[in-house]
Coordinates of C-alpha atoms in Angstrom, one line a residue:
M999 CA -47.3 -47.8 -49.8
Q1000 CA -50.3 -45.7 -50.7
D1001 CA -52.5 -44.8 -47.8
P1002 CA -55.7 -46.9 -48.3
R1003 CA -57.8 -44.7 -46.0
I1004 CA -60.5 -42.4 -47.5
P1005 CA -59.3 -38.7 -47.4
V1006 CA -61.5 -36.2 -45.6
Y1007 CA -61.5 -32.5 -46.6
V1008 CA -63.0 -30.1 -44.1
V1009 CA -64.3 -26.8 -45.6
T1010 CA -65.1 -24.2 -43.1
G1011 CA -65.5 -20.4 -42.9
F1012 CA -67.6 -17.8 -41.2
L1013 CA -71.2 -17.0 -42.0
G1014 CA -71.5 -15.7 -45.6
A1015 CA -67.9 -16.4 -46.6
G1016 CA -68.8 -18.4 -49.6
K1017 CA -68.4 -22.0 -48.7
T1018 CA -71.5 -23.3 -50.5
T1019 CA -70.8 -21.2 -53.6
L1020 CA -67.3 -22.5 -53.8
L1021 CA -68.3 -26.2 -53.4
R1022 CA -71.2 -26.0 -55.8
R1023 CA -68.9 -24.8 -58.5
A1024 CA -66.0 -27.1 -57.6
L1025 CA -68.1 -30.3 -57.4
K1026 CA -69.2 -30.0 -61.0
D1027 CA -65.6 -30.7 -61.9
P1028 CA -65.2 -34.3 -63.2
R1029 CA -61.9 -34.6 -61.2
L1030 CA -64.0 -34.6 -58.0
S1031 CA -66.3 -37.4 -59.1
G1032 CA -66.8 -39.9 -56.3
S1033 CA -66.9 -37.2 -53.7
L1034 CA -69.4 -37.5 -50.8
L1035 CA -70.4 -34.2 -49.3
L1036 CA -71.5 -34.0 -45.6
V1037 CA -73.4 -30.7 -45.0
N1038 CA -73.7 -29.5 -41.5
E1039 CA -76.8 -27.4 -40.8
V1040 CA -78.3 -26.5 -37.4
A1041 CA -81.9 -26.4 -38.8
E1042 CA -83.9 -29.5 -39.3
L1043 CA -84.5 -28.6 -42.9
G1044 CA -81.3 -28.0 -44.8
V1045 CA -80.8 -25.7 -47.7
D1046 CA -77.2 -26.2 -48.8
D1047 CA -77.6 -30.0 -49.1
R1048 CA -80.7 -29.6 -51.3
L1049 CA -78.8 -27.1 -53.6
M1050 CA -76.0 -29.7 -53.9
R1051 CA -78.4 -32.4 -54.9
L1052 CA -79.9 -30.2 -57.5
D1053 CA -76.4 -30.0 -58.9
G1054 CA -76.1 -33.8 -59.0
T1055 CA -73.8 -34.0 -55.9
E1056 CA -74.1 -36.9 -53.5
A1057 CA -74.8 -35.0 -50.2
V1058 CA -75.8 -36.0 -46.7
L1059 CA -77.3 -33.6 -44.3
L1060 CA -76.1 -33.5 -40.7
A1061 CA -79.3 -31.8 -39.4
N1062 CA -79.3 -30.5 -35.8
G1063 CA -75.8 -31.8 -35.4
C1064 CA -73.9 -28.6 -35.0
L1065 CA -70.2 -29.3 -35.3
C1066 CA -69.3 -26.5 -32.9
C1067 CA -70.3 -28.9 -30.1
A1068 CA -67.5 -30.9 -28.5
A1069 CA -69.3 -34.2 -28.9
S1070 CA -70.1 -34.8 -32.5
E1071 CA -72.1 -38.0 -32.1
G1072 CA -74.0 -37.3 -35.3
L1073 CA -70.9 -36.9 -37.4
S1074 CA -69.3 -40.0 -35.8
Q1075 CA -72.3 -42.2 -36.5
T1076 CA -72.7 -40.9 -40.0
L1077 CA -69.0 -41.5 -40.8
Q1078 CA -69.2 -45.0 -39.4
K1079 CA -72.2 -45.8 -41.6
I1080 CA -70.4 -44.5 -44.6
V1081 CA -67.2 -46.5 -44.2
E1082 CA -69.2 -49.7 -43.4
S1083 CA -71.6 -49.3 -46.4
E1084 CA -71.3 -51.2 -49.6
A1085 CA -70.7 -47.9 -51.4
A1086 CA -67.5 -47.2 -49.4
P1087 CA -65.1 -48.6 -52.1
A1088 CA -66.6 -46.2 -54.6
I1089 CA -66.1 -43.1 -52.4
S1090 CA -63.0 -41.2 -53.5
R1091 CA -63.1 -38.6 -50.8
V1092 CA -65.4 -37.1 -48.1
I1093 CA -65.9 -33.4 -48.0
V1094 CA -67.4 -31.9 -44.8
E1095 CA -68.9 -28.5 -45.1
T1096 CA -69.3 -27.0 -41.6
T1097 CA -71.8 -24.4 -40.5
G1098 CA -70.5 -20.8 -40.4
L1099 CA -70.3 -20.8 -36.6
A1100 CA -68.5 -24.1 -36.3
D1101 CA -65.1 -24.8 -34.9
P1102 CA -63.4 -27.4 -37.2
L1103 CA -61.6 -29.0 -34.3
P1104 CA -64.4 -31.4 -33.4
V1105 CA -64.5 -32.7 -37.0
I1106 CA -60.7 -33.4 -36.8
S1107 CA -60.9 -34.9 -33.3
T1108 CA -63.9 -37.1 -34.2
I1109 CA -61.7 -38.9 -36.8
A1110 CA -58.3 -38.6 -35.1
I1111 CA -59.3 -40.1 -31.7
H1112 CA -61.8 -42.7 -32.9
P1113 CA -59.9 -46.0 -33.4
F1114 CA -62.4 -47.4 -36.0
L1115 CA -62.6 -44.1 -38.0
S1116 CA -58.9 -43.2 -37.9
A1117 CA -58.1 -46.6 -39.4
R1118 CA -60.4 -45.9 -42.3
L1119 CA -60.4 -42.2 -42.7
R1120 CA -57.7 -39.5 -42.7
V1121 CA -58.0 -35.7 -42.4
E1122 CA -56.2 -34.7 -45.6
M1123 CA -56.8 -30.9 -45.5
V1124 CA -58.7 -28.2 -43.7
V1125 CA -59.7 -25.4 -46.0
T1126 CA -61.0 -22.1 -44.5
I1127 CA -62.8 -19.5 -46.6
V1128 CA -62.2 -16.0 -45.3
D1129 CA -64.4 -13.0 -46.5
S1130 CA -62.0 -10.2 -47.5
M1131 CA -64.7 -7.6 -47.0
H1132 CA -65.4 -8.4 -43.3
A1133 CA -62.2 -10.0 -41.9
V1134 CA -61.1 -7.2 -39.6
E1135 CA -64.4 -6.8 -37.8
S1136 CA -64.9 -10.5 -37.5
E1137 CA -61.4 -11.1 -36.0
G1138 CA -62.6 -10.7 -32.5
S1139 CA -64.8 -13.8 -32.6
A1140 CA -63.2 -16.9 -31.0
D1141 CA -64.9 -19.2 -33.6
Y1142 CA -63.5 -17.1 -36.4
A1143 CA -60.0 -17.3 -35.0
R1144 CA -60.2 -21.1 -34.5
Q1145 CA -61.3 -21.6 -38.1
I1146 CA -58.2 -19.8 -39.3
Q1147 CA -55.9 -21.5 -36.8
S1148 CA -57.1 -25.0 -37.9
A1149 CA -56.5 -24.3 -41.6
D1150 CA -53.9 -25.9 -43.8
V1151 CA -55.1 -23.6 -46.6
V1152 CA -57.0 -20.3 -46.4
L1153 CA -58.9 -19.1 -49.5
L1154 CA -59.7 -15.4 -49.6
S1155 CA -63.2 -14.8 -51.0
K1156 CA -64.8 -11.6 -52.5
T1157 CA -61.4 -10.2 -53.4
D1158 CA -63.0 -8.8 -56.6
L1159 CA -65.4 -6.7 -54.4
A1160 CA -63.0 -5.7 -51.6
T1161 CA -60.5 -2.9 -51.9
P1162 CA -56.8 -3.6 -52.1
A1163 CA -56.5 -2.3 -48.5
Q1164 CA -59.1 -4.7 -47.3
V1165 CA -57.4 -7.7 -49.0
D1166 CA -54.1 -6.7 -47.4
A1167 CA -55.7 -6.4 -44.0
T1168 CA -57.4 -9.8 -44.4
T1169 CA -54.0 -11.4 -45.2
G1170 CA -52.7 -9.7 -42.1
V1171 CA -55.5 -11.2 -40.0
V1172 CA -54.8 -14.7 -41.4
R1173 CA -51.0 -14.4 -40.7
R1174 CA -51.6 -13.2 -37.2
H1175 CA -53.5 -16.3 -36.4
N1176 CA -51.8 -18.9 -38.5
P1177 CA -48.5 -18.1 -40.2
L1178 CA -48.1 -21.8 -41.3
C1179 CA -51.0 -22.0 -43.6
A1180 CA -51.0 -21.4 -47.4
V1181 CA -53.0 -18.4 -48.5
H1182 CA -54.7 -18.0 -51.9
R1183 CA -57.4 -15.9 -53.5
V1184 CA -60.5 -17.9 -54.4
C1185 CA -60.3 -16.5 -57.9
D1186 CA -56.7 -17.8 -58.3
A1187 CA -57.2 -21.2 -56.6
D1188 CA -59.3 -24.0 -58.0
F1189 CA -60.7 -26.3 -55.3
A1190 CA -60.3 -29.3 -57.5
D1191 CA -56.6 -28.5 -58.0
L1192 CA -56.2 -28.2 -54.2
V1193 CA -57.7 -31.7 -53.8
T1194 CA -56.2 -33.6 -56.7
C1195 CA -52.9 -31.9 -57.4
M1196 CA -51.8 -29.6 -54.6
S1197 CA -52.4 -31.6 -51.4
S1198 CA -48.7 -32.5 -51.1
E1199 CA -47.6 -28.9 -51.5
H1200 CA -49.6 -28.0 -48.5
R1201 CA -48.6 -30.9 -46.3
A1202 CA -47.6 -30.1 -42.8
D1203 CA -43.9 -30.6 -43.1
R1204 CA -43.5 -28.5 -46.2
L1205 CA -45.5 -25.6 -44.7
A1206 CA -43.3 -25.9 -41.6
T1207 CA -40.1 -25.7 -43.5
G1208 CA -41.5 -22.9 -45.6
L1209 CA -41.8 -20.7 -42.5
F1210 CA -38.2 -21.5 -41.4
S1211 CA -36.6 -21.4 -44.8
T1212 CA -33.2 -21.5 -43.3
I1213 CA -34.0 -24.3 -40.8
L1214 CA -31.0 -26.4 -41.8
D1215 CA -28.5 -23.6 -42.6
G1216 CA -25.5 -23.9 -40.3
A1217 CA -27.3 -26.7 -38.5
A1218 CA -25.9 -28.1 -35.3
P1219 CA -24.5 -31.7 -35.3
A1220 CA -27.2 -34.3 -35.4
E1221 CA -27.0 -35.2 -31.7
R1222 CA -27.9 -31.6 -30.6
T1223 CA -31.3 -30.2 -29.8
R1224 CA -31.7 -26.5 -30.7
L1225 CA -34.4 -23.9 -30.4
R1226 CA -35.0 -21.4 -33.2
I1227 CA -37.1 -18.4 -32.4
G1228 CA -39.3 -17.2 -35.3
Q1229 CA -41.7 -14.4 -35.8
R1230 CA -43.8 -12.8 -33.1
F1231 CA -47.1 -11.2 -34.0
A1232 CA -48.0 -8.3 -31.9
P1233 CA -51.5 -8.1 -30.5
S1234 CA -54.1 -6.3 -32.6
S1235 CA -56.8 -4.1 -31.3
V1236 CA -59.2 -7.0 -31.0
H1237 CA -57.2 -9.6 -29.2
T1238 CA -54.8 -9.4 -26.3
S1239 CA -52.6 -12.4 -26.8
S1240 CA -49.6 -12.3 -29.0
V1241 CA -48.9 -15.2 -31.3
Q1242 CA -45.3 -16.5 -31.7
T1243 CA -43.6 -19.2 -33.9
F1244 CA -40.6 -21.2 -32.9
C1245 CA -38.9 -24.4 -34.0
L1246 CA -37.4 -27.3 -32.1
E1247 CA -34.6 -29.0 -34.0
L1248 CA -34.6 -32.4 -32.2
G1249 CA -31.3 -33.8 -33.3
D1250 CA -30.8 -37.5 -33.6
D1251 CA -33.3 -40.4 -33.6
L1252 CA -36.1 -40.3 -31.1
D1253 CA -37.9 -42.8 -28.9
W1254 CA -41.5 -42.7 -30.2
L1255 CA -43.0 -43.8 -26.9
R1256 CA -41.2 -41.1 -24.8
L1257 CA -41.9 -38.4 -27.4
S1258 CA -45.6 -39.3 -27.8
V1259 CA -46.2 -39.3 -24.1
W1260 CA -44.5 -35.9 -23.8
L1261 CA -46.5 -34.5 -26.7
S1262 CA -49.8 -35.9 -25.3
L1263 CA -49.1 -34.5 -21.8
M1264 CA -48.1 -31.1 -23.1
L1265 CA -51.2 -30.7 -25.3
H1266 CA -53.4 -31.9 -22.4
R1267 CA -51.9 -29.2 -20.2
H1268 CA -51.3 -26.4 -22.7
G1269 CA -53.6 -27.3 -25.7
A1270 CA -55.4 -23.9 -25.5
N1271 CA -52.1 -22.1 -26.0
V1272 CA -50.6 -24.4 -28.6
L1273 CA -52.4 -23.4 -31.8
R1274 CA -50.5 -25.7 -34.2
I1275 CA -47.5 -28.1 -34.2
K1276 CA -46.1 -29.5 -37.5
G1277 CA -43.0 -31.3 -38.4
F1278 CA -40.8 -34.3 -39.1
L1279 CA -39.7 -37.0 -36.7
A1280 CA -36.7 -39.3 -37.2
L1281 CA -37.5 -42.3 -35.0
E1282 CA -35.3 -45.1 -33.8
N1283 CA -35.4 -48.2 -36.0
R1284 CA -37.1 -46.4 -38.9
D1285 CA -35.4 -45.2 -42.1
A1286 CA -38.2 -42.9 -43.2
P1287 CA -39.7 -39.9 -41.4
V1288 CA -43.1 -39.6 -39.6
V1289 CA -45.0 -36.4 -40.1
V1290 CA -46.7 -34.9 -37.0
N1291 CA -49.6 -32.4 -37.2
C1292 CA -51.5 -31.1 -34.1
V1293 CA -54.3 -28.6 -33.7
R1294 CA -54.6 -27.4 -30.1
H1295 CA -55.2 -30.5 -28.0
V1296 CA -55.7 -32.9 -30.9
I1297 CA -52.9 -34.9 -32.5
Y1298 CA -53.6 -36.1 -36.1
F1299 CA -52.9 -39.7 -37.0
P1300 CA -49.1 -39.8 -37.7
E1301 CA -48.3 -39.8 -41.4
H1302 CA -45.5 -42.3 -42.4
L1303 CA -43.5 -41.3 -45.4
D1304 CA -41.6 -43.6 -47.7
A1305 CA -38.4 -41.6 -47.6
W1306 CA -36.8 -38.3 -46.5
P1307 CA -37.8 -35.7 -49.2
D1308 CA -34.4 -33.9 -49.0
G1309 CA -32.3 -36.8 -47.9
D1310 CA -31.5 -35.1 -44.6
R1311 CA -32.4 -37.2 -41.6
R1312 CA -33.3 -34.6 -39.0
S1313 CA -36.2 -34.1 -36.7
F1314 CA -37.9 -30.8 -36.1
L1315 CA -41.2 -29.5 -34.8
V1316 CA -42.6 -26.0 -35.6
F1317 CA -44.9 -24.4 -33.1
I1318 CA -47.5 -21.6 -33.2
V1319 CA -48.3 -20.6 -29.7
K1320 CA -49.8 -17.8 -27.6
D1321 CA -48.8 -17.0 -24.0
L1322 CA -46.4 -19.9 -23.9
M1323 CA -42.6 -19.5 -23.6
P1324 CA -40.5 -21.4 -26.1
D1325 CA -37.7 -22.1 -23.6
A1326 CA -40.3 -23.7 -21.3
V1327 CA -41.3 -26.1 -24.1
L1328 CA -37.6 -26.9 -24.7
R1329 CA -37.0 -27.6 -21.0
S1330 CA -40.0 -29.9 -20.9
F1331 CA -38.8 -31.8 -24.0
L1332 CA -35.3 -32.2 -22.7
A1333 CA -36.6 -33.4 -19.3
C1334 CA -39.1 -35.9 -20.7
V1335 CA -37.6 -37.1 -24.0
R1336 CA -33.8 -36.9 -23.8
R1337 CA -31.0 -35.7 -21.7
P1338 CA -29.8 -32.1 -22.4
A1339 CA -26.4 -33.1 -23.7
S1340 CA -26.2 -30.1 -25.9
I1341 CA -28.6 -27.2 -26.4
G1342 CA -28.6 -24.4 -28.8
L1343 CA -30.7 -21.2 -29.1
S1344 CA -31.0 -19.2 -32.3
T1345 CA -33.4 -17.1 -34.4
S1346 CA -34.9 -18.4 -37.6
R1347 CA -32.4 -16.5 -39.6
T1348 CA -29.2 -16.1 -37.5
A1349 CA -27.5 -19.0 -35.8
V1350 CA -26.1 -18.5 -32.3
P1351 CA -23.4 -20.8 -30.9
A1352 CA -24.7 -23.8 -29.0
I1353 CA -24.8 -23.5 -25.2
A1354 CA -23.2 -26.5 -23.5

C-alpha cells in the first residue's frame, strides 16, 4: 500500500551554502507543483520567504522560530495547522528550509515523536547543501557537523568556483562525518529529480547496503548474529573523535517489542555517540521487512515495505558511531534481544569464522 502521509523534505546547510538559490530554481519546476515551503528565519521580517512568493511559490515563514532550539513549538503548531487545513489534500509535499545555523534534528524529532504529526507526515529525505569553498574551515562547528550527519543526500555547491583540491577536501569532510549519505554536485543533481525520481535510490536500506557491498557474501546461517567492522575515519585537525562504521547482521526473525526497547534505551544512553543507524529488520509474523532509520537519539517512524527487494530475508543494522565500541553494542543486543547462541566477527570485506 502507498504511504498516504505527506512527505517532508528538510533542506539544510551552513550560512551562505546556497539553499535559497537551489530552492528558488527548483520550485519553478512543474514536477514540484503542490509543494508547500516552510522557511525558517530568526528575524521577524523574513527575506527568503518573500523571494519565494515573488517566484510564485506557496511559502510560510517561521519567524523567530529558530529550529536549532530543541523545542520547536512554532514548527509543530504550523505543521498541525497545515495537516488540519482544507488545503491539505492538495499538498504534494512539505519542504522545510532551515536557517544556516540550525540543527536538522529538531525538525525530524518534531515529526517523529509527535503522534498526531507522525500519523500524517513522514520525513522522506534530509538534503544538506555544503559549500565547497569553505568546508574545511567550517568543519569545526558542531552545527555544521550535525547538518552533514543528519543528511540522506549531500549536495556540494559552488563546485564551479572551487578548485579541484577544495572539492576533494569537501568530499573528505562529508565522508568523515557521514559515510552513509549520497554525495552529488549541485550542478549534476536536480532537486526535482531527487524528490520525484531518486528518493528510493537514497532510502536508508540501500545506502546501508551500499557501504557494506559484500554484506551477504559468505553470510552466516540465518540463526547467527554477526558483527562486521567497516571503515574507521581518523580524526582530522579540527575534531578529536574518530568516526567508525560497523554492521550487525541480526540473523533470524526478531521480536519487535524486545528490539524496539533495546534500541530506545541504547539511543537514550548513547545517542550523542550514535550518529546514524540504518537497516532492515525481519520481524516475527511478518513476511516483509521494516526499514529503520535513526539520527542520534531520534528514531524515524518505521517504514514497512511490501516485500524484500532482493528476496533474502535477513536483518541488519548499519551504525555510524564515535567513541563507541562495536563489540559493546553487540553484547548489549545479545543480552537484551536474543541469546548469544552463535556470534561472528568479521570485517566488511573478509569473513572470519564464527565464534561459538
